Amino acid sequence: MIWELRLKTIDTFSMKNLVLGFFCCFIWMQGVVLGQETIRGKVVDAKSGQPIAFANVLVNKARHQGVVAGLDGQFRASISSKNDSLFVSCLGYFPFRGVWSQLGQKDSVWVISLREKQTAISAVEIEAYRDPGFAIMKRVINNLEFNDPERLPSFAYRSYSKFLFDFLPVGSDTTGWSQSDKELFEIADSLGIMVLESVTERKFLAPSHTEEKVVAARISGFQQPQFALLATDLQPFSFYRPLITLLEQDYVSPLNKRFWTRYHFSCLDTLIRENDSIFYLQFGPKGGLTFPSLTGTLHVTSNGYALVDIQAAPDAEGPMNITVRQDYHRPDSVHWFPFSLRVNLESMAFSPKNGLRLSGESFFKDVAVGTPLRKRDFGIDEVFMDKGAAVNRDSYWDSVRVSPLTVKEIATYQLLDSMGSDGSLDKLVNWTESISGGYFNLGQVEVNLNRLATFNGYEATRLGLSLRPHALMFGFLQPEAYFAYGIRDKTWKYGGDLRVVFDRQADWQWKIYASQDLEEPGRAWSIYQAPTQQVRDLVGYRMDSVRKAGSWVSGRLFKYLTFKAGAEWADHNPTYDYQWNGHESSHYTWVEGLLRWRLAWGEKYSHMFNLRTVSSRPWPVVEGEVSRGWGLVPDNFSFTRLSVQVSHRWATGTGGNSQLMVVGEKLWGDAPLARLFFINGTRGVDNRWLFGPGSFQTLGPYRYVADQYVALFYRHLFGIYFFENKHSRPQPEFLQSFAIGSLRNPERHQGDRLLMQAPIKGIAETGLMINGLLRYEISSVGYIGLFIGSFWQWYPAPLDDWRGSVIFKAGLRFTTR
């Protein structure tokens, strides 16, 4: 009994102590929790006041309480009192050590200012295997397929974007400035140039179906915005892509699965949190390698080794300097997805003292991973504006903005909206739209810019004027008429057409036309690249005077298939000495029915300014024409022509690209020279140095004629440079061309200076070009670069002089980097 009583006493005592101890612990834990406070902070540059992204913030030196500031420099942290210690660090800045009570507040946000380091540090090369950054990045590469958002089966989101055009901040020293520069400096401090905002809805279905609709857009000063600027226009949606396109230049991504080892990675810091670790890495190209590369910093989480954020810029500076930042999160607690994109573009294009800056940000909300979608849910336009996208209500924009407008942005809206209240700025956009389509808007009429002045070997300079109404008459009719005069041949040309538009979205229209003009005989039907067309016009000197009339209908049959079908009457009168089948007739007349088609599988467009421009073309484009003709004069002859062209361009992993074009044409039946085929050559008589893509550089324009042939043109631009500086960036390019063909009954074609041959045994030409050998900066927006090349026709080899098979070419190209 005594033993039982003692045991019960001990048990009772122990239970009381246990309960009391648990209660005390509970009260203490509640005190700790209740004593903690979640506060908002922001890390900024002490000099400029601009936010510092990705700064590391430690509270009480506890690494498990570390946080990383976002793209806007903001963060949230838990503290128990204002006397808690604080340590903030970021690459390129002196660290901050102190307590919260030392900081100031602005709008309930604790502001931490870091001073930039001005000390120059000598470059140190760190071998990848000696730094943990290499091992960390290897795990990132191994997890690419799981973490890449564009490898998800499907997703959808809603985004908000805001852009501000303004002047770059300058120092306070204005000694030697003109009065206008000083006035501009004072205005630029409180007023921007333009503010743009947009709200979009995007959906994606693997592997490459995407569509982004602009549901709301607002541009300061414009009543009806006809375009929208998105962060993805200036940077990729995700840095997991092997090539990162910035300002029309492809750069090798530091996450490129094949070429990531061309970068070195240094681990600068590690933040240990409760559930994972955050690794802070710096990256840049390895020494000795010159390729389109990036430099910057990134954070990687040990939870799946995914990107948390990245900041990058081209390794080589240019006239326009761009910096991009991306922040990632997990909307479904499983998959990593971009949360925000920011871009900063700077240029001194305006003046040496007042540069321009474009700063933009996009935030993705309502992200839904695994949204049920079908291929038929996607159209041909990757980006387009909704008809009701012009939203100017302040209440709407206040509800979608992630952060309120700044004082400068509000002032910019107020000033430009008052200036554009009469619609003057909208008229400027309409004028820009016409220019983009090749026309100059004069109000009620438009001038065709492509027909104002052209050049060729027959007319020398050709001056012309072509006019059409600015708007469709009755909503569907648009006539156009032109006349032109050749300086050398002293002859007038003229023509006109009437276009009936049925459906702009599907490109359905009907056209009738008539003209008295010039045409090259045997000219390939293919729509060559613009530089090829211009060069070919310059070197062409053999022309037929042609009267013709016809009609055709065109449209989009399916998503990726367009066509043109019609009939044409033509009367050709050669301006050179030519006889066919022994006839002395000075002209040849026939009627011809034709069908053209263009199959561009997977081709997508951006639809802005009421214009469609190609935004992506993943697969080869197949174009063709088949026609059937019946001769009227001098004989009742007949013929059938077939032309097919396959072209494709693809990017290579090192930032270069390759292009391949295969052309095949064949004639059945009998026809004069005008309906045969001259193999495309751009070796001019007076302009031998001009380079024309998609052609033989060593062949004259009329060297070989055929009634059937196949030609191949291949180009490869290497993604490396021999070296790079402000005045030179030599980049090699390899070119190879082949052709083979035949001509039946060449004796039927007679005349002076005609060499009726065909490359029965083939033609082979190899070329090497050096791009950017010399370059000159233009208005701080890009470079005009000199390219030179040498081409050798090695088959068939000339029998007399090797110089007949070798030619040198040169020219100028514009690039942004």
Phi, psi and omega in degrees: 000315179297321180294319178294320180294319180295320179296317179295323180296317179296318180298318180295319180295317180295317180296320179297316179297320180297313179296317180295318179296317178299319180296319179295318177298320180297316179296320180294317178296320178298322179295321178294314182295313181293330181284341179282152181221132176270119183239162179253135178230166179214132179257126184228162174285129184296332183272310186266340184078003180284146180295147177252116182279149169066025175290145178269130183236121177245135178253126179056028179059018179270112186294334178284353177256015180285147176226162178242129178294147181281190180298329179269012179078000185266154180206168174235138181217154178255128179230157178264333178202167179289353179265004176297142180284158186217135177226121182235130181221152176201144182301129179091001181230152172289137180291157177250129175235132180173200178237163185297327183294343178281346186271158173261165180238148174219116182055046178066020177243127178284124185257126179245120182258128177249140179267133182287141176284128179258354183286129178284133181245130179296145180292136179235124179271121181249122178294139187300320185287348180266353183242137180296345178301326179295314180294322179295314182292329177298322177288326176298316180296320180294339181254015184302312187297327180280325187269343181291117182296334181274011168254003175290153179301320179192160173199167176211150177202170175238135185234153173237132180232145177219136180228143176231122169268126176208184180268149178292139176293141180237168179291170183279347181280110181248026180298131179085000180281150173284165181296324180294321178295321179294318179296320178295322178297319180293321180290319185296337181291336185233359185220136177265182180267319182199146174238134178232136176226150179205154173233128183232160172235123182238145174227149185220137176227124181299146006269337188212014179277123181214150179206130179232118182254127176278108183269341178207139180213144178214129179231130182302126177093349183250137178272327181230083179296131181252008177209164178220143178253128181242154178299329179287352173285336184250351178205162180289160176297327183215143178279003176281352177291145182294330178238134181252118182265118176231123179052048175066013177245131177274130178242145177288124181288144174294350176254017178292121187297331183269328190236018181294338179287354173282353176257153168254145182234130178240129178275113184271329184197161177223127176255120180264117179252180185296320187252345181200184175236147178247120180261130181256113186242146172248140182225157178187166182292147176292148179297143179091351179251125179246103180211166180295100189237166180241163174220149181165202181226160177206157173247138179234136176265143177287348177278086182088359180048058179249158175293133170264321175195164179207143174231127187215155176208156175304140182294326179261130179288151178224183179296332173242117182259129184236138175231132180238149179222139178226142180235136184240152174211180181243098183293333180248016180065010180232304187261139177276140186212143177302134178257323179206148176234137177227148180218143176225119183240125183234142180208146176262034184291334185285308177197162180298339183258330184238094178279170180253151179221139172241116177241131183218159179212146176225140179234134181258126182232168178052044180288128179235113180268134180084023178297130179292116181224158177233157181300325182287354176283355185246137177262197181274346182266119176285323180227129178205163182257137174290149182300328180260032186284343182283092181246121181242006181287126180296325182297323179293313183292327175298330182279340183253344181292141176283323176223151182293161177294147175281170179299319180295318181293321177297315180296323179294316177301312185297315182292310184290325177296324177290325179288327183262013182295338179270003178084010183294322179289327176294325176295325177296322178294318177299322178294317178296321178299317179295319179300318180298329179272004178090015181233151177251122185277121177251019182109262180277338181235163177233146179254130177285112184291331183289346183249007180290315180206127175225169184222140175205171184285348181262311181270348190065252177265132179242120179254140182206172177213128180229129185235148173208157177295147180292318181250157177294132177285131182059017177084358182210352182253141176210102176275158175211139179225149181215159168215154183212160182222129177269128183293319184279316183273350176053048183227140177273143174233152183202164179178175179193166179208164176229122183251132177246116184264120178266316185208109182293323183297318181264005177062029180276126178203161178234142186219138171238146187208161175204147182198160169233106190208194180248150176213140175283137175287145176066017180288131180299143181291337192302144175273094183287170173298152184305314179300322179296316180301315182293316180294318180296324176296322182293323184270346180285132182226357180255122187228152168252138170278122192234130166253132181207159176210147182189184181206146176209159175236143182219160179176185179252111180286313178230183186304319185244010184240120173245159183213165173215126181228139181184192180218152185213139170255134183220140176236111183259129176237101182300137177269005179237169182285113181207136174228141179239130181058028178078004181283144176265004182299140183272355180212160183228131186235138177205164170244150188213132171257140185220157175221121176248150177215159177216116179250111180238081185295127178080001181292134181237158185231158168251125186251095177225159181056027184060023179234147176255128174236145182291126178256333177204147181215083188285337186239162178301148178260129180248120179238149181199164177214135172232136182219155177231124184237150178232121181282143179248321181221134002272345180235166173273078181259170178213154181204159174229130181242142176226130177229135179223136177226131176241125182225147180205144175228135180218149180275147176257164187293342183262013179093002175266192178203159177235149177227138178226132176226127177241127182237132175226134181220146182212143177240129171253140180098206185230136182201154177290178187304325185300335182256006172275192186229122170268127178294131191294117176226148184233032175270097184281164178286314181258339184240063183290335187279351183287133179260131178236113180299153178068035181204167175275124182282334183269357182256141171288165185293340182233029183290317182231130175241145184212158170256358169200137180197163173226134180229145178232133178232122182234138177225142174224116176266116183289144180270032178230160176236149175293319174194175183210130170210188185296329187252359182200140173210075184295125181230120184282152177217133181252139180227141178218134181226140176225152173202149174211141182195183181207161179223119176278139174054059179295339181292346180286345183251115185230155177153163180293145175061020177258126178246092185278095179227172173213146181283071185299322180265000174102162175231141177222131183221136179235140181221155175225127180239152174242113180268148177066030180300316170230146179213153183228131182286132183246112172050030177057027177239349180175193182232143165262116185247145178269131172240146177229155181205156177233134183232139184230120173273100186266353172209129353286142180286141180292149182273338187256301188225126181297337182293343176287345181251003180238138179214148178250141181234156178205161179179182181239144177223148177259132176225156179271345180233000000 
